[in-house]
PDB file of C-alpha atoms in Angstrom:
ATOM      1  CA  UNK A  21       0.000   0.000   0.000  1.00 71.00           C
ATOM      2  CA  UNK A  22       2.734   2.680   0.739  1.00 76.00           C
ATOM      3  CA  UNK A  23       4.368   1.699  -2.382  1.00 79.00           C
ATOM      4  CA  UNK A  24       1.394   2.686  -4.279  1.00 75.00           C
ATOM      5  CA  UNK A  25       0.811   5.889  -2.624  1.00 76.00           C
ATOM      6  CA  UNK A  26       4.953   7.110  -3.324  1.00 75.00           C
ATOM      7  CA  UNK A  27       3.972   5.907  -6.893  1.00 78.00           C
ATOM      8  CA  UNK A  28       1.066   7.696  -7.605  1.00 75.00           C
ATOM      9  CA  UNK A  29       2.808  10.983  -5.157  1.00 71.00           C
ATOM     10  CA  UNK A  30       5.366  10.696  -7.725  1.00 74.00           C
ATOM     11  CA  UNK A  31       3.182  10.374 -10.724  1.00 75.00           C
ATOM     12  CA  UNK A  32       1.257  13.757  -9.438  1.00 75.00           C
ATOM     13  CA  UNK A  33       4.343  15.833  -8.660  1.00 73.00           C
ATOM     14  CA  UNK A  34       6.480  14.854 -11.711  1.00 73.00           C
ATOM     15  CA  UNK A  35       5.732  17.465 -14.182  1.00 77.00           C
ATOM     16  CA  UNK A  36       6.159  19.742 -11.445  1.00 74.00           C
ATOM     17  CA  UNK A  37       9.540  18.397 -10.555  1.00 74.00           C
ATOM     18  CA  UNK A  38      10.383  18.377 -14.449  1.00 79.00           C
ATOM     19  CA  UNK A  39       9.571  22.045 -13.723  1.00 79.00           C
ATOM     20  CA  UNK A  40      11.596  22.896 -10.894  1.00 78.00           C
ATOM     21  CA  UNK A  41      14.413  21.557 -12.554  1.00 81.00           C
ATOM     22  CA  UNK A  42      13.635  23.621 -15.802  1.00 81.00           C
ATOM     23  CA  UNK A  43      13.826  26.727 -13.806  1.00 79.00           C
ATOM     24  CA  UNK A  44      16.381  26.177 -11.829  1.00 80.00           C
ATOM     25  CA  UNK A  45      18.390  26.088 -14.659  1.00 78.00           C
ATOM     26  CA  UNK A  46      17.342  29.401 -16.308  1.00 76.00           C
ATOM     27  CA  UNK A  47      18.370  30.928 -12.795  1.00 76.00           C
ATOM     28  CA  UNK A  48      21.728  29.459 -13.014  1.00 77.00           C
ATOM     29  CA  UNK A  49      22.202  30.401 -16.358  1.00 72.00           C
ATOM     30  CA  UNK A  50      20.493  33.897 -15.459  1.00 69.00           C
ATOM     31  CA  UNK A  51      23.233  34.279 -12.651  1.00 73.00           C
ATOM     32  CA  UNK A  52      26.259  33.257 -14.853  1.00 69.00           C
ATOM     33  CA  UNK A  53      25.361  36.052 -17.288  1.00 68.00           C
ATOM     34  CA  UNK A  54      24.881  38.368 -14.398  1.00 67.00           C
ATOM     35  CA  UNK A  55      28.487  37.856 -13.615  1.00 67.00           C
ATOM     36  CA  UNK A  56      29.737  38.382 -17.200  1.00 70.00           C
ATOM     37  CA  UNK A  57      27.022  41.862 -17.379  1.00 79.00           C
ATOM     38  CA  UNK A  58      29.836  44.046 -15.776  1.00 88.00           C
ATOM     39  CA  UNK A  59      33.396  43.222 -14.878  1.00 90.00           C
ATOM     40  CA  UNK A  60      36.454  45.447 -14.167  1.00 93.00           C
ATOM     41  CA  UNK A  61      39.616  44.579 -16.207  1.00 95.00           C
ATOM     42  CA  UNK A  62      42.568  46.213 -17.522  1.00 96.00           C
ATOM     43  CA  UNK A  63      43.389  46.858 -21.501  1.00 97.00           C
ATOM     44  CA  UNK A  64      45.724  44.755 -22.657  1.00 97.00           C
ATOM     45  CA  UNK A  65      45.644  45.250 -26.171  1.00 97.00           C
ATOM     46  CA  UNK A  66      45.484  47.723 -28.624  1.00 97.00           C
ATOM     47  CA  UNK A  67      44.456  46.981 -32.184  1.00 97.00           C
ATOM     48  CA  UNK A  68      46.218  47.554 -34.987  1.00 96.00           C
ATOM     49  CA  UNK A  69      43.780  49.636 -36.301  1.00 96.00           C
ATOM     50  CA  UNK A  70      43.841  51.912 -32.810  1.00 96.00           C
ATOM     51  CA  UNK A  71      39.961  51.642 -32.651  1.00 96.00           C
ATOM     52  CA  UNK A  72      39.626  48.543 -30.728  1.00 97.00           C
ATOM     53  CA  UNK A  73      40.854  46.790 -27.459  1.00 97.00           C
ATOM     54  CA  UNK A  74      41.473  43.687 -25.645  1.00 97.00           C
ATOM     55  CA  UNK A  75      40.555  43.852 -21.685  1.00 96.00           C
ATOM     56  CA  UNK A  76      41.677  40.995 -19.383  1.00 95.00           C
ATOM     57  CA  UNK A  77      39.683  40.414 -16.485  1.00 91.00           C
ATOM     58  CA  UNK A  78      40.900  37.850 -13.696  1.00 89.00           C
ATOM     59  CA  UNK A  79      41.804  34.866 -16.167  1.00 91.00           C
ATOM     60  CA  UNK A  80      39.693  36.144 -18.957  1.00 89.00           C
ATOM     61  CA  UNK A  81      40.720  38.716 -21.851  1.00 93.00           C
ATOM     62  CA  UNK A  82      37.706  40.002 -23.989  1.00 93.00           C
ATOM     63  CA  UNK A  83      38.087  39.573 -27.863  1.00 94.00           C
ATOM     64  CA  UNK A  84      38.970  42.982 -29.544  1.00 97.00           C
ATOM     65  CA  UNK A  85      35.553  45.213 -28.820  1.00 96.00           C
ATOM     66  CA  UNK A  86      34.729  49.021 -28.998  1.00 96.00           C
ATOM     67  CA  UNK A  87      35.911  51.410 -25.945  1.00 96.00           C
ATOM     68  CA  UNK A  88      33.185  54.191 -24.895  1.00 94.00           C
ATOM     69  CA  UNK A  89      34.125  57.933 -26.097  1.00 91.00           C
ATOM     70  CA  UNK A  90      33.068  60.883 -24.609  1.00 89.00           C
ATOM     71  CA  UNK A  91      31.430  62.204 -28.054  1.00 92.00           C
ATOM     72  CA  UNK A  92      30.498  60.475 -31.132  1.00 91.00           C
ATOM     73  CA  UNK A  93      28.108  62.538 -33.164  1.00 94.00           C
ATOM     74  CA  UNK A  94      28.774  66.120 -34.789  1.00 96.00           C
ATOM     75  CA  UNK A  95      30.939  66.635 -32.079  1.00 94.00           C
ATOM     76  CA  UNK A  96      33.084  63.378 -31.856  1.00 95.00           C
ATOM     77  CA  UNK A  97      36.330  62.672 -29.527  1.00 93.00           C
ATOM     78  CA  UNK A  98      39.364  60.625 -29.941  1.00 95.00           C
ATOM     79  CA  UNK A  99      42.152  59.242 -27.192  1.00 94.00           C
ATOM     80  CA  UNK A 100      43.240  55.923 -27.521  1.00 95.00           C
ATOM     81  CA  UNK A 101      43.411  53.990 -24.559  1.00 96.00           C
ATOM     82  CA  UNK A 102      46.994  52.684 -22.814  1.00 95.00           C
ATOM     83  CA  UNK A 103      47.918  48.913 -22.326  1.00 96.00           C
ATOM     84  CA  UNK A 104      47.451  49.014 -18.399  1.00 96.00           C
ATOM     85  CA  UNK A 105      44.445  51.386 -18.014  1.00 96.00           C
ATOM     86  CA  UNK A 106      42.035  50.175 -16.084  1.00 96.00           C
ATOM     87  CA  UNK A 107      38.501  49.685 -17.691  1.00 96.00           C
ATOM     88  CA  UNK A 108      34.757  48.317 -16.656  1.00 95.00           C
ATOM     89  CA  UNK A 109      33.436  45.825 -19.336  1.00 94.00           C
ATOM     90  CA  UNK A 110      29.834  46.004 -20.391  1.00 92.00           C
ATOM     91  CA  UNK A 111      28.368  42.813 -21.719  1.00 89.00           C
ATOM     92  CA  UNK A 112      25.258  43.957 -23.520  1.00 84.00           C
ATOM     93  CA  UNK A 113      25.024  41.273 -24.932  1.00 78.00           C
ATOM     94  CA  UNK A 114      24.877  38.854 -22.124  1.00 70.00           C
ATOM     95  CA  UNK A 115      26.816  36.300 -23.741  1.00 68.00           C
ATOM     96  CA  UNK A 116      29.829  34.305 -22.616  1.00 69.00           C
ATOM     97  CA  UNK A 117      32.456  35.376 -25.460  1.00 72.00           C
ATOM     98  CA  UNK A 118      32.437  38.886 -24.641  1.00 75.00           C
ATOM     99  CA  UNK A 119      31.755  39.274 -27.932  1.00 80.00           C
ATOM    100  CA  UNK A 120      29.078  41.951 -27.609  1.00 87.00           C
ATOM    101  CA  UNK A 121      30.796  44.318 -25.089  1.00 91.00           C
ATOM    102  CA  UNK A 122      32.384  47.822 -25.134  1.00 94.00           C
ATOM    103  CA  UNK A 123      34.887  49.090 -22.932  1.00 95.00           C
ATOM    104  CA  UNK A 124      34.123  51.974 -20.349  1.00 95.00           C
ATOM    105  CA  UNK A 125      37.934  53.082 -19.787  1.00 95.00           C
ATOM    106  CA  UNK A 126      38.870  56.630 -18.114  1.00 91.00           C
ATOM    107  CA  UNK A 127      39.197  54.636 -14.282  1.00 93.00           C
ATOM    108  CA  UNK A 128      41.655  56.109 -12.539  1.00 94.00           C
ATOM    109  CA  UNK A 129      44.038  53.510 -10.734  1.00 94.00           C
ATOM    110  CA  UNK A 130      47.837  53.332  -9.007  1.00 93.00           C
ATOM    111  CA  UNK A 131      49.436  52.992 -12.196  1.00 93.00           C
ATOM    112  CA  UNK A 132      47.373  55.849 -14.160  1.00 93.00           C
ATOM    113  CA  UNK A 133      46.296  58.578 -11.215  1.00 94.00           C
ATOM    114  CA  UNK A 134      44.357  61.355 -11.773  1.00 94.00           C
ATOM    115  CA  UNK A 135      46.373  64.444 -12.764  1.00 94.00           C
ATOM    116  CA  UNK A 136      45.355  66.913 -10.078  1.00 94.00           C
ATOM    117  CA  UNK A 137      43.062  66.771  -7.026  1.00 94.00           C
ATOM    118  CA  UNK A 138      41.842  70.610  -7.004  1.00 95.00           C
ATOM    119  CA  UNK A 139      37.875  70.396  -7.572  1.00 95.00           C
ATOM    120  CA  UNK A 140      38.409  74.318  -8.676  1.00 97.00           C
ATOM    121  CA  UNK A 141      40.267  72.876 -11.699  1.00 96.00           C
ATOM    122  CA  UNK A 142      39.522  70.872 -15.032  1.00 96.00           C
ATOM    123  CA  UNK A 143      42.462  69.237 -16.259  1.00 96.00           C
ATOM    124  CA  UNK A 144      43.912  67.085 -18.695  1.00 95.00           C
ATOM    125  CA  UNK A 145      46.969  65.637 -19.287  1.00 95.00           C
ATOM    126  CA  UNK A 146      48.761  64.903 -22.364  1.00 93.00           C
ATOM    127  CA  UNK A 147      51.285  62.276 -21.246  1.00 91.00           C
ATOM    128  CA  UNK A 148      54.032  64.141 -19.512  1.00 90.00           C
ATOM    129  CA  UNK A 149      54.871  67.121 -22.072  1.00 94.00           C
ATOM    130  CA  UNK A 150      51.751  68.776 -22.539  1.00 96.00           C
ATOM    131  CA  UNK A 151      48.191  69.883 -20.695  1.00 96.00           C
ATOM    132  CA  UNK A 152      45.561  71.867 -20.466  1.00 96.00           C
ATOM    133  CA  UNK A 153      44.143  73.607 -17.122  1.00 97.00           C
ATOM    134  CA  UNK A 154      40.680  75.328 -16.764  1.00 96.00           C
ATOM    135  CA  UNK A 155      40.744  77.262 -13.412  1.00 97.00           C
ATOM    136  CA  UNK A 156      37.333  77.784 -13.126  1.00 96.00           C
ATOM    137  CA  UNK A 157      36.923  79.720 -10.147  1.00 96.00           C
ATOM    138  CA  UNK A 158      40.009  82.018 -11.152  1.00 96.00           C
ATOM    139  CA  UNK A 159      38.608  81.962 -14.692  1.00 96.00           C
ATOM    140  CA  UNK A 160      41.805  81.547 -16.378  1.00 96.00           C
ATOM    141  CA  UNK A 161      43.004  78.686 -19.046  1.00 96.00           C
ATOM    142  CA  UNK A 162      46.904  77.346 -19.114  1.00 96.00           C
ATOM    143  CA  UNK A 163      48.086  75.251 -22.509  1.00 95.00           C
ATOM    144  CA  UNK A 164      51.509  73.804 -21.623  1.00 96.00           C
ATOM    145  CA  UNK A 165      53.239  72.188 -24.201  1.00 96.00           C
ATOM    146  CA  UNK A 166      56.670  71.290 -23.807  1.00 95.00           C
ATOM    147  CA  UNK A 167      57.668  72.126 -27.623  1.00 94.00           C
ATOM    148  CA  UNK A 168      55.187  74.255 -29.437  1.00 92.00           C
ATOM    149  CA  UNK A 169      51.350  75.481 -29.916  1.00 92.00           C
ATOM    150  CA  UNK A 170      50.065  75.627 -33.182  1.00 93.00           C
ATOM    151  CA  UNK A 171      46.965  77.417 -33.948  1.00 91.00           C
ATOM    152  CA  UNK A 172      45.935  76.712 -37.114  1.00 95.00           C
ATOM    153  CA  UNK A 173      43.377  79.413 -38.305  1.00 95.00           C
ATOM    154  CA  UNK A 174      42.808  82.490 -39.845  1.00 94.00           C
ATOM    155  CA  UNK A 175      43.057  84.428 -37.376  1.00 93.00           C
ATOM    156  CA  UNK A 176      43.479  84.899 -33.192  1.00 89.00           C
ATOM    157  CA  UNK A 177      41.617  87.343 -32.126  1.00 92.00           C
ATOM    158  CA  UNK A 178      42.083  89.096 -29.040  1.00 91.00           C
ATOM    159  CA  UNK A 179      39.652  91.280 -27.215  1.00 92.00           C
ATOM    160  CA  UNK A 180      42.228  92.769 -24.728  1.00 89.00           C
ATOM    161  CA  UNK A 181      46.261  92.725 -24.066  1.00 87.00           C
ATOM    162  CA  UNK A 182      48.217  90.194 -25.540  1.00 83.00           C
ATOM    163  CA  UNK A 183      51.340  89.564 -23.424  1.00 85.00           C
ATOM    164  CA  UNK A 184      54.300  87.253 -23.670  1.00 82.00           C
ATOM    165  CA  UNK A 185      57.320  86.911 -21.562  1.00 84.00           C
ATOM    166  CA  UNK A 186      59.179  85.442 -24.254  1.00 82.00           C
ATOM    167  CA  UNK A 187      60.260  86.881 -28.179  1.00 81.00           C
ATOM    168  CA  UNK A 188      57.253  87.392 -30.834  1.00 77.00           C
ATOM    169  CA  UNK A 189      57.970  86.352 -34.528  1.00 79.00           C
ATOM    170  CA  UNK A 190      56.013  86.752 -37.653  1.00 77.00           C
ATOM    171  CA  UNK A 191      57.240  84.911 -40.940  1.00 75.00           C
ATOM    172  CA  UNK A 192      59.651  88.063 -41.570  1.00 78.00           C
ATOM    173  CA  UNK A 193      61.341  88.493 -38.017  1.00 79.00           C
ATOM    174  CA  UNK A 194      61.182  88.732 -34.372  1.00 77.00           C
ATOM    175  CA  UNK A 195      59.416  92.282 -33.177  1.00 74.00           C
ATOM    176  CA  UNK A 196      62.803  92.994 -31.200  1.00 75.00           C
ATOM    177  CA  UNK A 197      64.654  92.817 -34.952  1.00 75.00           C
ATOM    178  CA  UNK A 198      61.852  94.949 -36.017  1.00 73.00           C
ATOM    179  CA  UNK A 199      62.666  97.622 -33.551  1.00 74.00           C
ATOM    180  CA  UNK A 200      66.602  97.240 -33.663  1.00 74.00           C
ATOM    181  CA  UNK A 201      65.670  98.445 -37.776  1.00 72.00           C
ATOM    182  CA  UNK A 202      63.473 101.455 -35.951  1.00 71.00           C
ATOM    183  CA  UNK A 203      65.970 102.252 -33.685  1.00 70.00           C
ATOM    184  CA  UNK A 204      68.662 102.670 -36.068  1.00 67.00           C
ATOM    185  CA  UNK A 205      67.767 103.608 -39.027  1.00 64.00           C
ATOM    186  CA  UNK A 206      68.478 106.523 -40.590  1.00 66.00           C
ATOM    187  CA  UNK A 207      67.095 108.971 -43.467  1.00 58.00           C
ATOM    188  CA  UNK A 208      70.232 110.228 -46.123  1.00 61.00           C
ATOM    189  CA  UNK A 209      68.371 113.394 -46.398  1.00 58.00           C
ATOM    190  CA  UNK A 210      67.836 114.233 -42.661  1.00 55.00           C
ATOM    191  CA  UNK A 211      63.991 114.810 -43.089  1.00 57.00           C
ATOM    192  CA  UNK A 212      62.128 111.636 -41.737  1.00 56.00           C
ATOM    193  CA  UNK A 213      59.226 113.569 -43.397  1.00 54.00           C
ATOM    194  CA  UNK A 214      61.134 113.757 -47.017  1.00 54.00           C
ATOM    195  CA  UNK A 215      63.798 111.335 -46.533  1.00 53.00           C
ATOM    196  CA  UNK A 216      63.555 107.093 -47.614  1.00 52.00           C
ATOM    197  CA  UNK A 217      64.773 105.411 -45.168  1.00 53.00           C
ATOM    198  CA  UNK A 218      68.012 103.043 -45.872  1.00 58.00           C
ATOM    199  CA  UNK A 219      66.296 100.189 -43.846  1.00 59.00           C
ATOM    200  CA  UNK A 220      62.536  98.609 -44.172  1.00 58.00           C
ATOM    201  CA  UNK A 221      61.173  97.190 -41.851  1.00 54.00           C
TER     202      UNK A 221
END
């Protein structure tokens, strides 16, 4: 008689067991992709093409997959990332292969710190030879570059004093060669009014 009962108790709660087993494997596979939705890694590649990246994360390394810009519409932003950055993978995609990822790079860590700690400032760094520094509260901008500015443009316009501590050139001469040819020059007549001068400047 108890035989029969655990026989027909199993006959009644097999399709639910059938179930329970069914979803307890959707919640381990749910939890395994949870794990892969958002790891922190480091790049470890750069592709040839310097638009793509390799992140390894514990004893994983992505395949090569995008890296999240700042901008990429009408206004669009470039700055590859370095081998060693540190970088939070996004698995969109939920899959195992890390296929469908992008890389969200721009962590600071030991190896890459941030380049200043004043909240009053904005600053970037350029490796170690040039960067930029918005003091906002002072309202000033620095550009150091180590070798040279270029502005390439028609024309800088300035809407009050232009200073510089160092020599000013145009594609003629420095302004201090332009006033050594003031300074010394001399009309053969004697009459700066009448006279051509035997320098130009």
């Amino acid at each position: 008689m108890r035989q029969m009962l655990e026989l027909l108790v199993r006959e009644m709660l097999g399709p639910y067991l059938e179930r329970i087993e069914e979803l307890s494997t959707e919640v381990e596979e749910l939890r395994r992709r949870q794990q892969l939705m958002i790891r922190l890694g480091v790049v470890s590649e750069v592709h040839g093409s310097n638009q793509l990246v390799k992140v390894k994360h514990g004893d994983l390394t992505t395949p090569f997959i995008k890296w999240f810009a700042q901008s990429a519409g009408r206004v669009s932003h470039y700055r590859c990332p370095t081998n060693g950055e540190q970088a939070l993978i996004l698995n969109f995609g939920g899959g195992n292969t890390g296929a469908q990822s992008i890389a969200l790079v721009g962590i600071d860590s030991t190896q890459f710190p941030f380049p200043a700690d004043n909240p009053k400032q904005v600053v970037t760094a350029y490796g170690d030879k040039c960067a930029e520094i918005w003091d906002m509260d002072a309202g000033t901008l620095t550009l150091k570059a180590l070798e040279k500015i270029t502005l390439d443009t028609k024309m800088v316009y300035a809407t009050k004093d232009v200073k510089a501590d160092g020599e000013v050139s145009d594609h003629t001469r420095t302004m201090q060669a332009d006033r050594d040819i003031y300074n010394g020059h001399q009309h053969p007549n004697g009459t700066p009014k009448t006279g051509v001068p035997e320098q130009q400047q």
